Amino acid sequence: MNPILASSGRLGPYLFAWVPLAGVTGGLLVLAARLTALEAGVILLPLTSVYAFLCLSSWYLCRVLPLGENTARLAATFTIASAAAAALWSAWGVTLAQLLASFPLFAALPEKLPQMAPTLFLLGILLYLLSAALHYVLLAVERARDEARRAAELSALARDAELAALKQQLNPHFLFNSLNSISSLTGSNPGKAREMCVLLAGFLRATLGLSERTSIPLSEELALVRSYLAIEEVRFGDRLSVEEDVDPRAEGCAIPPLLLQPLVENAVKHGVAPRLEGGVVRVRATRTDGTLVIALTNPVDAGAPAAPGAGLGLRNVRRRLAARWGSEATLRQELREGTFSVALSIPAESKA
Amino acid sequence: MEPVKSLGAVLVDDEALARDLLREHLARHPDVTILAECANGFEAVKAISDLAPDLVFLDIRMPGLDGFEVLELLPPRADGGPAVVFVTAYDDFALKAFDANAVDYLLKPFDRVRFEAALERARRRRGVPPPLAASARGPAPLTRVVVKDGATISILPAAAIEWIRAEDDYVLLRVSGRNHLKQETLANLEAQLPPGRFVRIHRSYLLALDRLERLRPTPTGGQEALLRDGTVLPVSRAGARLLRDRLGSSSAG
């Protein structure tokens, strides 16, 4: 639908803009075609109001022929279209003049047709092209508005991804199990219980604090991961061990907060915890040129069916990477010979 | 009043600290003897089968077998089996635990009052036979089937099951070219398997659709199913109709 017809807020001003144009038309009819003021005044309203709507048809051409793409085709199309519209308009003018001629007052009108028709034709071409120009402006405005809306949608999507990540972050089962461990230690080893309380408090404080920022250095994320793993090591005893290999140059790289933590949690929950013999979670971070690579591996039981929920954390991380870096960041996951590995490759940004 | 009698208990939890806590709470009850502590489902099946405890404190999420699978693999006992108290951090298994006829469901962390209440219920309920058939499991479809053959426990992914045959009180599961026997009825198992993949092709047979090569007529005017590996299974008239419905709808959609 034509954007002018589609909104009454636009149709009004558009028709109003035709008032001076109708004035110009009337003036030309008087000066060039020698109509009397009365003749011009009577014919003007039906003449211009029809053309005002006919000119709206240029919108369909404007839409299919973007400016600056194929200028020759554009020129040819608008020459033909404006000529056709102008011809229709002058034919309408002639018809009106002949209808009016049946009244004695306007009997002289048909004699002026040889001047009136070409005047209307030339003016019609100009007015049609003017309308096309207006439609191009409107199209550009609409496109800009669409783009702004799309950008807003994208950023809303990115925010959703962040929120989903945070929601997933506050894993209640981890908390309940940790509190149960503390409850147990309170009787048998109060010192250790206190230590675990401090670890858990540190983890919670860091989680809540980090989640308010949009970017943190990798070193801070790793500290959070360490406190998480320290708590899990108390719970799982010697079934869980952790190996860390972090390039010092990687530590300053900026990443979205809580990017790694859910992946490490996955590694413990779906990798090590279901295994009778437990296993090792390995964290490795390297920085080469402009790329930060973070790799995580954990063992998995060969025959175990995919745990529900294991994919959710990964999907979330993928969405967050895409929202922030688009195709510049990648996440690769692989299950081979009983080892699950995830590798994030993201642009190395130093400022956090 | 009944005379006070000693109770044997088995504690099952993969976290040592969680077992410590249960032990600490039980220490206030001299009539309860801890017969064994288990750190995973396999140990639990063995200990409960061998020691026949009156009482089991059972974690749900564990390496190997989960708590429900442990119950499923226990041999039937004349006294109805142990009173089971689930101990877990997950509240979403409560309904399933209720279906499994558990005595109580302790949410970690819990206090002494709550623990005492669970123990009291266990004492009262002891002797009431819990029908721990697999049919008592929750509504979620099975992703794996556990089978015990003597001392060996096999975990069979539901996606790898080719066909199942009813054999009296047992079912024979054909998985990756091997046979496994499980004490279960075909109807019960059918109700728990993921819907859509299996078709009851015969009173005694469930077939995974993706294993079927084609249906072919028998000399006696009936139909039989030829599987991809060359196996031939009988197909009843109702089974053939079901198969045609399923194959027809899957090729149309």
Tab-separated table of C-alpha atoms in Angstrom, chain A residues 41-222:
chain	number	residue	atom	x	y	z
A	41	GLY	CA	-11.662	28.133	-11.645
A	42	VAL	CA	-14.451	25.676	-12.515
A	43	ILE	CA	-12.262	23.138	-14.273
A	44	LEU	CA	-9.431	23.243	-11.704
A	45	LEU	CA	-10.935	21.182	-8.854
A	46	PRO	CA	-11.959	18.079	-10.865
A	47	LEU	CA	-8.793	18.369	-12.912
A	48	THR	CA	-6.174	18.510	-10.167
A	49	SER	CA	-7.891	16.301	-7.598
A	50	VAL	CA	-7.899	13.392	-10.068
A	51	TYR	CA	-4.242	13.983	-10.897
A	52	ALA	CA	-3.272	14.186	-7.241
A	53	PHE	CA	-4.359	10.560	-6.879
A	54	LEU	CA	-3.013	9.464	-10.258
A	55	CYS	CA	0.453	10.708	-9.239
A	56	LEU	CA	0.401	8.376	-6.231
A	57	SER	CA	0.865	5.498	-8.697
A	58	SER	CA	4.528	6.523	-9.119
A	59	TRP	CA	5.154	4.869	-5.736
A	60	TYR	CA	4.974	1.402	-7.299
A	61	LEU	CA	7.696	2.349	-9.782
A	62	CYS	CA	9.845	3.958	-7.089
A	63	ARG	CA	9.632	0.800	-5.034
A	64	VAL	CA	10.820	-1.567	-7.760
A	65	LEU	CA	13.430	0.846	-9.190
A	66	PRO	CA	15.869	1.855	-6.445
A	67	LEU	CA	17.788	5.054	-7.124
A	68	GLY	CA	21.324	4.737	-8.447
A	69	GLU	CA	21.103	1.133	-9.565
A	70	ASN	CA	20.280	1.306	-13.254
A	71	THR	CA	20.005	4.942	-14.271
A	72	ALA	CA	19.191	4.314	-17.943
A	73	ARG	CA	16.322	2.014	-17.078
A	74	LEU	CA	15.134	4.440	-14.426
A	75	ALA	CA	15.119	7.363	-16.894
A	76	ALA	CA	13.333	5.357	-19.594
A	77	THR	CA	10.706	4.048	-17.187
A	78	PHE	CA	9.909	7.442	-15.729
A	79	THR	CA	9.832	9.090	-19.170
A	80	ILE	CA	7.234	6.587	-20.352
A	81	ALA	CA	5.303	6.605	-17.075
A	82	SER	CA	5.169	10.385	-16.763
A	83	ALA	CA	4.190	10.755	-20.424
A	84	ALA	CA	1.404	8.205	-19.984
A	85	ALA	CA	0.140	9.901	-16.794
A	86	ALA	CA	0.346	13.346	-18.383
A	87	ALA	CA	-1.499	12.099	-21.509
A	88	LEU	CA	-4.265	10.682	-19.328
A	89	TRP	CA	-4.435	13.952	-17.475
A	90	SER	CA	-4.697	16.122	-20.574
A	91	ALA	CA	-7.334	13.719	-21.948
A	92	TRP	CA	-9.259	14.218	-18.715
A	93	GLY	CA	-8.870	17.999	-19.143
A	94	VAL	CA	-10.218	17.797	-22.682
A	95	THR	CA	-13.143	15.643	-21.568
A	96	LEU	CA	-13.978	18.129	-18.797
A	97	ALA	CA	-13.808	21.041	-21.231
A	98	GLN	CA	-16.157	19.291	-23.665
A	99	LEU	CA	-18.598	18.429	-20.858
A	100	LEU	CA	-18.598	22.045	-19.680
A	101	ALA	CA	-19.124	23.302	-23.232
A	102	SER	CA	-22.768	22.172	-23.087
A	103	PHE	CA	-23.349	25.098	-20.687
A	104	PRO	CA	-23.693	28.400	-22.583
A	105	LEU	CA	-21.361	30.100	-20.137
A	106	PHE	CA	-18.462	27.783	-21.187
A	107	ALA	CA	-19.289	27.458	-24.881
A	108	ALA	CA	-15.917	29.000	-25.814
A	109	LEU	CA	-13.858	26.297	-24.039
A	110	PRO	CA	-13.448	23.762	-26.907
A	111	GLU	CA	-11.776	26.485	-29.037
A	112	LYS	CA	-8.974	26.714	-26.441
A	113	LEU	CA	-8.223	22.987	-26.458
A	114	PRO	CA	-5.261	23.159	-28.890
A	115	GLN	CA	-3.382	25.306	-26.300
A	116	MET	CA	-4.841	23.616	-23.226
A	117	ALA	CA	-3.903	20.001	-24.024
A	118	PRO	CA	-0.135	20.522	-24.543
A	119	THR	CA	0.046	22.824	-21.505
A	120	LEU	CA	-1.550	20.169	-19.349
A	121	PHE	CA	0.680	17.487	-20.877
A	122	LEU	CA	3.927	19.319	-20.095
A	123	LEU	CA	2.758	20.324	-16.618
A	124	GLY	CA	1.573	16.741	-16.042
A	125	ILE	CA	5.041	15.384	-16.756
A	126	LEU	CA	6.607	17.816	-14.269
A	127	LEU	CA	4.047	17.085	-11.580
A	128	TYR	CA	4.426	13.322	-12.031
A	129	LEU	CA	8.197	13.549	-11.688
A	130	LEU	CA	7.755	15.756	-8.620
A	131	SER	CA	5.561	13.087	-7.082
A	132	ALA	CA	8.165	10.412	-7.893
A	133	ALA	CA	10.793	12.499	-6.112
A	134	LEU	CA	8.515	12.766	-3.078
A	135	HIS	CA	8.028	9.008	-3.045
A	136	TYR	CA	11.759	8.410	-3.178
A	137	VAL	CA	12.163	10.637	-0.152
A	138	LEU	CA	9.427	8.738	1.676
A	139	LEU	CA	11.004	5.396	0.791
A	140	ALA	CA	14.347	6.554	2.143
A	141	VAL	CA	12.686	7.698	5.364
A	142	GLU	CA	10.929	4.360	5.755
A	143	ARG	CA	14.088	2.430	5.070
A	144	ALA	CA	15.969	4.419	7.701
A	145	ARG	CA	13.180	3.742	10.170
A	146	ASP	CA	13.257	0.001	9.355
A	147	GLU	CA	16.970	-0.088	9.871
A	148	ALA	CA	16.682	1.648	13.217
A	149	ARG	CA	14.005	-0.839	14.244
A	150	ARG	CA	16.115	-3.781	13.134
A	151	ALA	CA	19.090	-2.449	15.077
A	152	ALA	CA	16.860	-2.107	18.136
A	153	GLU	CA	15.621	-5.668	17.669
A	154	LEU	CA	19.180	-6.950	17.387
A	155	SER	CA	20.246	-5.232	20.564
A	156	ALA	CA	17.133	-6.553	22.318
A	157	LEU	CA	18.149	-10.022	21.142
A	158	ALA	CA	21.633	-9.530	22.534
A	159	ARG	CA	20.143	-8.392	25.838
A	160	ASP	CA	17.860	-11.447	25.907
A	161	ALA	CA	20.865	-13.678	25.394
A	162	GLU	CA	22.637	-12.011	28.297
A	163	LEU	CA	19.608	-12.335	30.545
A	164	ALA	CA	19.143	-15.994	29.657
A	165	ALA	CA	22.794	-16.588	30.466
A	166	LEU	CA	22.418	-14.913	33.837
A	167	LYS	CA	19.251	-16.780	34.681
A	168	GLN	CA	20.964	-20.039	33.928
A	169	GLN	CA	23.891	-18.891	35.988
A	170	LEU	CA	22.072	-18.945	39.288
A	171	ASN	CA	21.869	-22.723	39.320
A	172	PRO	CA	19.925	-23.600	42.455
A	173	HIS	CA	21.057	-27.250	42.593
A	174	PHE	CA	24.655	-26.179	42.833
A	175	LEU	CA	23.719	-23.915	45.740
A	176	PHE	CA	21.621	-26.552	47.515
A	177	ASN	CA	24.301	-29.209	47.183
A	178	SER	CA	26.971	-26.802	48.400
A	179	LEU	CA	24.855	-25.790	51.380
A	180	ASN	CA	24.356	-29.477	52.157
A	181	SER	CA	28.135	-29.972	52.092
A	182	ILE	CA	28.538	-27.041	54.490
A	183	SER	CA	25.821	-28.473	56.704
A	184	SER	CA	27.732	-31.745	56.819
A	185	LEU	CA	31.095	-30.101	57.503
A	186	THR	CA	29.653	-28.038	60.348
A	187	GLY	CA	29.549	-31.208	62.454
A	188	SER	CA	32.689	-32.947	61.310
A	189	ASN	CA	35.078	-30.153	60.347
A	190	PRO	CA	33.959	-26.638	61.348
A	191	GLY	CA	37.110	-25.035	59.969
A	192	LYS	CA	36.497	-26.526	56.555
A	193	ALA	CA	32.837	-25.515	56.769
A	194	ARG	CA	33.844	-21.918	57.323
A	195	GLU	CA	36.269	-22.105	54.418
A	196	MET	CA	33.531	-23.395	52.168
A	197	CYS	CA	31.151	-20.641	53.302
A	198	VAL	CA	33.770	-18.099	52.299
A	199	LEU	CA	34.298	-19.784	48.936
A	200	LEU	CA	30.580	-19.862	48.243
A	201	ALA	CA	30.122	-16.241	49.319
A	202	GLY	CA	33.020	-15.218	47.090
A	203	PHE	CA	31.498	-17.076	44.169
A	204	LEU	CA	28.071	-15.509	44.666
A	205	ARG	CA	29.476	-12.023	45.117
A	206	ALA	CA	31.565	-12.337	41.975
A	207	THR	CA	28.633	-13.741	39.981
A	208	LEU	CA	26.301	-10.939	40.999
A	209	GLY	CA	28.964	-8.269	40.586
A	210	LEU	CA	30.201	-9.432	37.209
A	211	SER	CA	26.737	-9.827	35.779
A	212	GLU	CA	26.228	-6.073	35.944
A	213	ARG	CA	29.120	-5.368	33.630
A	214	THR	CA	29.196	-5.849	29.895
A	215	SER	CA	32.868	-6.696	29.633
A	216	ILE	CA	35.468	-8.100	32.025
A	217	PRO	CA	39.080	-9.217	31.701
A	218	LEU	CA	39.538	-12.960	31.255
A	219	SER	CA	41.524	-13.013	34.520
A	220	GLU	CA	38.377	-12.046	36.478
A	221	GLU	CA	36.301	-14.712	34.772
A	222	LEU	CA	39.009	-17.262	35.525
